[in-house]
JSON list of C-alpha atoms in Angstrom, two decimals:
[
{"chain": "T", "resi": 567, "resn": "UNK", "atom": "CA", "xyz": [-15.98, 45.33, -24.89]},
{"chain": "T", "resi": 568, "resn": "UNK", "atom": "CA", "xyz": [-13.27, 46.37, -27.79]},
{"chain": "T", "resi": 569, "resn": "UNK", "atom": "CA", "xyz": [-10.41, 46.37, -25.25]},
{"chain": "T", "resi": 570, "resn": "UNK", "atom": "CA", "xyz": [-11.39, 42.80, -23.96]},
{"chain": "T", "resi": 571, "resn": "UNK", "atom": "CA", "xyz": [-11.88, 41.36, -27.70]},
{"chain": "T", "resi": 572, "resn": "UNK", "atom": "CA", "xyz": [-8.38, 42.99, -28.41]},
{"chain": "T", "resi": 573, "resn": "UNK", "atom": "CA", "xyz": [-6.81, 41.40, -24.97]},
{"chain": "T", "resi": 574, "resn": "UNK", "atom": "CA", "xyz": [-8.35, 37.74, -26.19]},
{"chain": "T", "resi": 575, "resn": "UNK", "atom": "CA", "xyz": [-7.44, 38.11, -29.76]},
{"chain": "T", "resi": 576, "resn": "UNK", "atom": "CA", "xyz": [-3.91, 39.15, -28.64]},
{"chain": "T", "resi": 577, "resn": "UNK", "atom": "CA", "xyz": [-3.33, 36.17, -26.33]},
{"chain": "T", "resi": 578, "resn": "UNK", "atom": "CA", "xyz": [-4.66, 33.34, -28.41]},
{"chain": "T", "resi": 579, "resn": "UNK", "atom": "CA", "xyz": [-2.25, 34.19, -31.14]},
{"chain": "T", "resi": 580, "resn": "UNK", "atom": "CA", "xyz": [0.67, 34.71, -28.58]},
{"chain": "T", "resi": 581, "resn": "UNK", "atom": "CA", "xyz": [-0.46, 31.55, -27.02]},
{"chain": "T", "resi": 582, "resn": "UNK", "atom": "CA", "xyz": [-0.05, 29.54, -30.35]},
{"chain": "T", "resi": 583, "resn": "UNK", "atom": "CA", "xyz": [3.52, 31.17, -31.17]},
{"chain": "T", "resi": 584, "resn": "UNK", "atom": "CA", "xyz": [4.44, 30.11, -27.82]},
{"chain": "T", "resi": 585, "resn": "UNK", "atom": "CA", "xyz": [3.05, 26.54, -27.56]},
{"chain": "T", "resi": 586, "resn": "UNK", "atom": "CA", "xyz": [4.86, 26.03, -31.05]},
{"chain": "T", "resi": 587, "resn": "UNK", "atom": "CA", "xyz": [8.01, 27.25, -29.85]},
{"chain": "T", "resi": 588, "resn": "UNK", "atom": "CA", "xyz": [8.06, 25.63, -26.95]},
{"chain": "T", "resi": 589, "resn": "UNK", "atom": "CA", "xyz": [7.03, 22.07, -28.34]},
{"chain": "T", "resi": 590, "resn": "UNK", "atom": "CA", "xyz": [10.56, 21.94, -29.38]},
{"chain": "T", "resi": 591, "resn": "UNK", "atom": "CA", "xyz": [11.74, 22.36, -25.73]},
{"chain": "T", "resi": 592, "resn": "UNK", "atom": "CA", "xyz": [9.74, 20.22, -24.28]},
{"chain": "T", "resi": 593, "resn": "UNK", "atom": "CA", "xyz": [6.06, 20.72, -22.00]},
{"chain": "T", "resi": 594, "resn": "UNK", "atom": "CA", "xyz": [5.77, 23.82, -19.92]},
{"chain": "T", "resi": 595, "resn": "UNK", "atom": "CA", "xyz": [7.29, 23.00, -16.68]},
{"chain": "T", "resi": 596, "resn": "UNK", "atom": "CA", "xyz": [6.38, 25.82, -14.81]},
{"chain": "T", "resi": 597, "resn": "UNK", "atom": "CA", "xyz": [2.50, 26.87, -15.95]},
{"chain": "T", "resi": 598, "resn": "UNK", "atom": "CA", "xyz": [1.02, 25.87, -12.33]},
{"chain": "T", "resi": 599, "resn": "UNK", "atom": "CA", "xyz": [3.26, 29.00, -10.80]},
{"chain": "T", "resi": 600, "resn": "UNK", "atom": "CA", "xyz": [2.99, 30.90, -13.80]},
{"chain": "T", "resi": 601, "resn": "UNK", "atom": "CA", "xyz": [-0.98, 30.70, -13.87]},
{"chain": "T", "resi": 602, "resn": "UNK", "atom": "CA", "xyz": [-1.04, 31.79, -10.09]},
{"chain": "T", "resi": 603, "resn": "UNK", "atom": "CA", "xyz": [0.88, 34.87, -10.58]},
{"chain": "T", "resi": 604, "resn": "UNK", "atom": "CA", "xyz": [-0.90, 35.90, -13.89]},
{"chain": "T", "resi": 605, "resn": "UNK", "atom": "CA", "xyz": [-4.49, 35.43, -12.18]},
{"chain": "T", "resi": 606, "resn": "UNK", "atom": "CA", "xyz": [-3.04, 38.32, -9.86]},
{"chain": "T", "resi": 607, "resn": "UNK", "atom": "CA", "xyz": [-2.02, 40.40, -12.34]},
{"chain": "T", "resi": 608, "resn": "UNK", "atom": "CA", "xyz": [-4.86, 39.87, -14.51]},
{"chain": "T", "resi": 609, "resn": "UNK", "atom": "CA", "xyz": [-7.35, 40.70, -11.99]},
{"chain": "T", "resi": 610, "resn": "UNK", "atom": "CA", "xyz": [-5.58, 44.02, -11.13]},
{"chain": "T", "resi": 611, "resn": "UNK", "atom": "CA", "xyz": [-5.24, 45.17, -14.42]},
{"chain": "T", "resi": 612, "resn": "UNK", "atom": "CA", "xyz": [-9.14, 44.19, -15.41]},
{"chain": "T", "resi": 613, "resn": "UNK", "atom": "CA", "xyz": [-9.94, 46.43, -12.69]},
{"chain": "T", "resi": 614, "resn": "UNK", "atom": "CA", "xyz": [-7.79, 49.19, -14.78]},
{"chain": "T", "resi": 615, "resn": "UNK", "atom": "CA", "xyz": [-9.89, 47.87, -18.06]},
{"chain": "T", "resi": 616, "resn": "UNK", "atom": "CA", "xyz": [-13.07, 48.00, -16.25]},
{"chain": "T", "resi": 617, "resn": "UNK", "atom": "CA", "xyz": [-12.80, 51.52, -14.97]},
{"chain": "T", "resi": 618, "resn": "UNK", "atom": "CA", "xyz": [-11.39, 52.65, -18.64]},
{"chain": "T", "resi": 619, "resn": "UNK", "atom": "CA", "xyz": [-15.14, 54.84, -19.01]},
{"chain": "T", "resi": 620, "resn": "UNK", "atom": "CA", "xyz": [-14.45, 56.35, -15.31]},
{"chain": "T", "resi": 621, "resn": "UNK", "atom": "CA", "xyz": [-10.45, 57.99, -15.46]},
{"chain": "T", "resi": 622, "resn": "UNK", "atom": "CA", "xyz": [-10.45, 58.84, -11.81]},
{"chain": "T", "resi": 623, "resn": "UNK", "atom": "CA", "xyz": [-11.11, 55.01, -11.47]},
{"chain": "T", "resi": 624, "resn": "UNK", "atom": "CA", "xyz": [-8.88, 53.76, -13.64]},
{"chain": "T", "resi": 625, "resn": "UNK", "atom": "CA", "xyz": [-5.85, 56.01, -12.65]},
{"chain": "T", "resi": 626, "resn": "UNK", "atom": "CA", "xyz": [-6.99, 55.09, -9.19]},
{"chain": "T", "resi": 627, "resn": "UNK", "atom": "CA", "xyz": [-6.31, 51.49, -10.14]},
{"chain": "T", "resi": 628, "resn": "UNK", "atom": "CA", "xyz": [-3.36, 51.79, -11.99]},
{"chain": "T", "resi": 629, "resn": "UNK", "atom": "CA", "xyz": [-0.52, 51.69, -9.95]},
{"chain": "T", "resi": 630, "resn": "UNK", "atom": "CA", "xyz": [-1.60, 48.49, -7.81]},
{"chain": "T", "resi": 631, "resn": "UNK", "atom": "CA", "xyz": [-1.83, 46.91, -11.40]},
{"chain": "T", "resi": 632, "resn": "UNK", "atom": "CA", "xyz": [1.42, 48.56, -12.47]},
{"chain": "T", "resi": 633, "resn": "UNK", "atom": "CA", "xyz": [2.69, 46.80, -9.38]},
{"chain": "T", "resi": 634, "resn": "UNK", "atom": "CA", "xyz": [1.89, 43.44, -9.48]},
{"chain": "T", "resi": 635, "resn": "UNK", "atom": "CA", "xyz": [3.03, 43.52, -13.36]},
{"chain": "T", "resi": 636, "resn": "UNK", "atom": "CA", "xyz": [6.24, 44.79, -12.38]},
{"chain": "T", "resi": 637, "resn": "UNK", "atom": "CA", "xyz": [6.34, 41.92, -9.86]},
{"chain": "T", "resi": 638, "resn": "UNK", "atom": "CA", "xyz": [5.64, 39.09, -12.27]},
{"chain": "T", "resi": 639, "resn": "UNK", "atom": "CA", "xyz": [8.35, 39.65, -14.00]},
{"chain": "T", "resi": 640, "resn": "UNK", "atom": "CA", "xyz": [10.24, 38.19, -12.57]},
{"chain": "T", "resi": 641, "resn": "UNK", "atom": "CA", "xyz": [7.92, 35.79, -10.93]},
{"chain": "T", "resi": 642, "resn": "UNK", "atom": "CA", "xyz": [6.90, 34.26, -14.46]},
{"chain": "T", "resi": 643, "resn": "UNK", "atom": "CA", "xyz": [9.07, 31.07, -15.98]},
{"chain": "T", "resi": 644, "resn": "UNK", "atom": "CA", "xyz": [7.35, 30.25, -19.29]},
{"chain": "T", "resi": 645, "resn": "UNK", "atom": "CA", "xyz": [7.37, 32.13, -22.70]},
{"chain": "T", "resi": 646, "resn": "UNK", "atom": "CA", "xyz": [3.98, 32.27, -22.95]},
{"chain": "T", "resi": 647, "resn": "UNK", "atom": "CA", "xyz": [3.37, 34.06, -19.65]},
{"chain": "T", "resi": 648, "resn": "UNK", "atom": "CA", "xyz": [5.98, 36.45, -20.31]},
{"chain": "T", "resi": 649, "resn": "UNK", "atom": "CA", "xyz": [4.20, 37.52, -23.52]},
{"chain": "T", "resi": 650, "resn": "UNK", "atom": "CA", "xyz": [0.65, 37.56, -21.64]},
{"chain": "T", "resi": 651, "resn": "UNK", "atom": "CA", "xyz": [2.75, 39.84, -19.33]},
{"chain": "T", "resi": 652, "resn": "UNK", "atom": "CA", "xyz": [3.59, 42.16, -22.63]},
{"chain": "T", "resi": 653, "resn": "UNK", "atom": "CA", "xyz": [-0.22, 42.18, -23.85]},
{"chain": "T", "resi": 654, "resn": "UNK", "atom": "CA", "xyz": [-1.82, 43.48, -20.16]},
{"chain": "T", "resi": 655, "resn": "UNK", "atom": "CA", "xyz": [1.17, 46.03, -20.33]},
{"chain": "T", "resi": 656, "resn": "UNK", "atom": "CA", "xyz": [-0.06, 47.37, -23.23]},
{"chain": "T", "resi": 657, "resn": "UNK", "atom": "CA", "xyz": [-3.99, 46.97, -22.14]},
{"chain": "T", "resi": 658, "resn": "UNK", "atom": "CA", "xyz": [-2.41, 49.15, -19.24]},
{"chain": "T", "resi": 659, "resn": "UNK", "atom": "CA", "xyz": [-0.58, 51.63, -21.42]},
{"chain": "T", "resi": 660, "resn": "UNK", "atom": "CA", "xyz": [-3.72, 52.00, -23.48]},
{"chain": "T", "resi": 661, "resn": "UNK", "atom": "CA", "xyz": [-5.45, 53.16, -20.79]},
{"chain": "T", "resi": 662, "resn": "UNK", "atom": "CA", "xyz": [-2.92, 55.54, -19.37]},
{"chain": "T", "resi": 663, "resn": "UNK", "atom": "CA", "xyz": [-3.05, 57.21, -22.26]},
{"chain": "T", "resi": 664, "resn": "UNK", "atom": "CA", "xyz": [-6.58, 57.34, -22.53]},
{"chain": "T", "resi": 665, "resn": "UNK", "atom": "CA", "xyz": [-7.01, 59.43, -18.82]},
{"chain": "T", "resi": 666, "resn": "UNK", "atom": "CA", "xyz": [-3.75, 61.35, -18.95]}
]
C-alpha cells in the first residue's frame, strides 16, 4: 500500500509541474495516444508492484514491464507522460532492488 501512496503522491505533483508548464504551450495535443500507451505500461508494471511480497513473481513480471516502458518512450508525446514514464521506472527499480 506504501509503494502505491508513493506512485500517486509522485504523479499528482508531476502532473501539476507539467500542466503549468505546458499552459504556456498551449492544451495537450496528444493525451488520447499518450493515455493508451501509459494504461499498457501501467498495467504491466502494477503487476511488478503487486507481486513486490512474492520476488519470484515480481522478477517474473519484470521484464514484460521493462518492455513496454522501454517502448513508450518513444511512443509518448506529452511532458506529463514522459514524467509518469520516469515515476513507474523508478516503482520498477524499487522493486528490482528489493528481489535482487
Amino acid at each position: 500500500m506504501r509503494v502505491r501512496t508513493r506512485v500517486v503522491v509522485a504523479f499528482c505533483v508531476l502532473a501539476v509541474v507539467a500542466c503549468k508548464e505546458k499552459e504556456k504551450e498551449g492544451p495537450l495535443l496528444h493525451i488520447g495516444q499518450d493515455r493508451a500507451v501509459l494504461q499498457d505500461v501501467t498495467a504491466a508494471v502494477n503487476e511488478v508492484i503487486r507481486n513486490a511480497a512474492d520476488c519470484d513473481a515480481a522478477k517474473a513480471a519484470m521484464p514484460e514491464a521493462e518492455r513496454r516502458l522501454s517502448e513508450a518512450y518513444g511512443k509518448v508525446k506529452e511532458p506529463i507522460s514522459q514524467e509518469t514514464l520516469k515515476v513507474l521506472a523508478a516503482q520498477l527499480k524499487g522493486v528490482r532492488e528489493a528481489c535482487p
